[in-house]
CSV table of C-alpha atoms in Angstrom, one decimal:
chain,number,residue,atom,x,y,z
U,1,CYS,CA,6.7,-36.6,6.8
U,2,GLY,CA,10.0,-36.4,5.1
U,3,GLY,CA,11.1,-39.0,2.6
U,4,ASP,CA,14.8,-38.0,2.3
U,5,GLY,CA,16.1,-41.3,3.8
U,6,SER,CA,17.3,-39.6,6.9
U,7,GLY,CA,15.1,-41.5,9.2
U,8,ASP,CA,13.2,-38.4,10.4
U,9,SER,CA,9.8,-37.0,9.8
U,10,GLY,CA,11.0,-33.8,8.2
U,11,ASP,CA,11.0,-31.9,11.5
U,12,GLY,CA,14.0,-33.7,13.0
U,13,LYS,CA,12.0,-36.4,14.8
U,14,ALA,CA,12.7,-40.0,14.3
U,15,LYS,CA,9.8,-41.8,12.5
U,16,PHE,CA,8.3,-45.2,13.3
U,17,ALA,CA,5.4,-47.2,11.9
U,18,PHE,CA,2.7,-49.2,13.8
U,19,VAL,CA,0.8,-51.5,11.5
U,20,THR,CA,-2.4,-53.3,12.5
U,21,ASN,CA,-3.7,-56.6,11.1
U,22,VAL,CA,-7.1,-55.2,10.3
U,23,ALA,CA,-9.0,-51.9,10.8
U,24,ASP,CA,-11.0,-52.4,14.0
U,25,PRO,CA,-12.0,-50.3,17.0
U,26,PHE,CA,-9.9,-52.7,19.1
U,27,TRP,CA,-6.9,-50.8,17.9
U,28,SER,CA,-8.1,-47.4,19.3
U,29,HIS,CA,-6.3,-47.9,22.6
U,30,ALA,CA,-3.0,-48.8,20.8
U,31,GLN,CA,-3.4,-45.7,18.6
U,32,ALA,CA,-3.9,-43.6,21.7
U,33,GLY,CA,-0.8,-45.2,23.2
U,34,CYS,CA,1.2,-44.5,20.1
U,35,ILE,CA,0.2,-40.8,20.1
U,36,ALA,CA,1.1,-40.4,23.8
U,37,ALA,CA,4.4,-42.2,23.4
U,38,ALA,CA,5.3,-40.2,20.3
U,39,LYS,CA,4.8,-37.0,22.4
U,40,ASP,CA,6.7,-38.4,25.4
U,41,PHE,CA,9.7,-39.5,23.3
U,42,ASP,CA,9.6,-36.7,20.8
U,43,VAL,CA,9.2,-39.0,17.8
U,44,ALA,CA,6.7,-39.4,15.0
U,45,VAL,CA,4.5,-42.5,14.7
U,46,ASP,CA,2.5,-43.4,11.6
U,47,PHE,CA,-0.4,-45.6,12.7
U,48,GLU,CA,-1.4,-47.7,9.7
U,49,MET,CA,-4.6,-49.7,9.8
U,50,ASN,CA,-5.1,-52.4,7.3
U,51,SER,CA,-8.5,-51.3,5.9
U,52,ALA,CA,-8.3,-54.0,3.2
U,53,GLY,CA,-8.4,-56.6,5.9
U,54,ASP,CA,-6.3,-59.0,3.9
U,55,VAL,CA,-2.6,-60.1,3.6
U,56,ALA,CA,-2.2,-58.2,0.3
U,57,GLY,CA,-3.4,-55.0,1.9
U,58,GLN,CA,-1.1,-55.3,4.9
U,59,ASN,CA,1.8,-56.2,2.6
U,60,LYS,CA,1.1,-53.1,0.5
U,61,ILE,CA,1.3,-51.0,3.7
U,62,VAL,CA,4.7,-52.5,4.6
U,63,GLU,CA,6.0,-52.2,1.1
U,64,ASN,CA,5.0,-48.5,1.1
U,65,ILE,CA,6.8,-48.0,4.4
U,66,LEU,CA,10.0,-49.7,3.1
U,67,SER,CA,9.9,-47.7,-0.2
U,68,LYS,CA,10.0,-44.4,1.7
U,69,GLY,CA,13.2,-45.4,3.4
U,70,ASP,CA,12.8,-42.9,6.2
U,71,TYR,CA,11.5,-45.0,9.1
U,72,LYS,CA,13.6,-46.0,12.0
U,73,GLY,CA,11.5,-49.0,13.0
U,74,ILE,CA,8.2,-50.8,12.5
U,75,ALA,CA,5.8,-52.7,14.8
U,76,ILE,CA,3.4,-55.0,13.0
U,77,SER,CA,0.5,-57.4,13.9
U,78,CYS,CA,0.8,-60.0,11.1
U,79,LEU,CA,-2.5,-61.0,9.6
U,80,ASN,CA,-1.1,-64.3,8.4
U,81,PRO,CA,2.4,-64.9,9.7
U,82,ALA,CA,3.0,-68.1,7.8
U,83,ASN,CA,2.5,-66.3,4.5
U,84,GLN,CA,4.3,-63.1,5.4
U,85,THR,CA,7.7,-64.4,6.4
U,86,ASP,CA,9.4,-62.9,3.3
U,87,ILE,CA,8.0,-59.3,3.8
U,88,ILE,CA,8.7,-59.4,7.5
U,89,ASN,CA,12.3,-60.5,6.9
U,90,GLU,CA,12.7,-57.8,4.2
U,91,ALA,CA,11.5,-55.2,6.6
U,92,ALA,CA,13.7,-56.5,9.5
U,93,ALA,CA,16.8,-56.4,7.3
U,94,LYS,CA,16.2,-52.6,6.8
U,95,MET,CA,15.1,-51.5,10.3
U,96,PRO,CA,14.3,-52.8,13.8
U,97,LEU,CA,11.0,-54.7,13.7
U,98,ILE,CA,8.7,-56.1,16.4
U,99,CYS,CA,5.7,-58.3,16.0
U,100,HIS,CA,2.8,-57.4,18.4
U,101,ASP,CA,-0.5,-59.2,19.0
U,102,SER,CA,0.4,-61.9,16.5
U,103,ASP,CA,3.9,-63.5,16.3
U,104,ALA,CA,5.7,-64.6,13.2
U,105,PRO,CA,7.9,-67.4,14.5
U,106,ASP,CA,9.4,-68.4,11.1
U,107,SER,CA,10.7,-64.9,10.4
């Protein structure tokens, strides 16, 4: 994946991130959907599972995505929305962001 800030994956495809709250087989269907949609829409999707299973681990994933500067959007299932408002707002200021599975109403 390209990190040149152009918003593409290095092969001309727009790049998006899908971030889970924890690593769990539950997410296998969502991952399959991301793979299929990426193919259908000719984009790249990085599917990021929070293997740490805690807020710090999920925040680290989001911070890494933001630091690369080449994503066009992010979908996230917040592990602890009340304690993640700042990082969600930071990400939303840089790219389109949607919360899935778990809302963050204060963001």
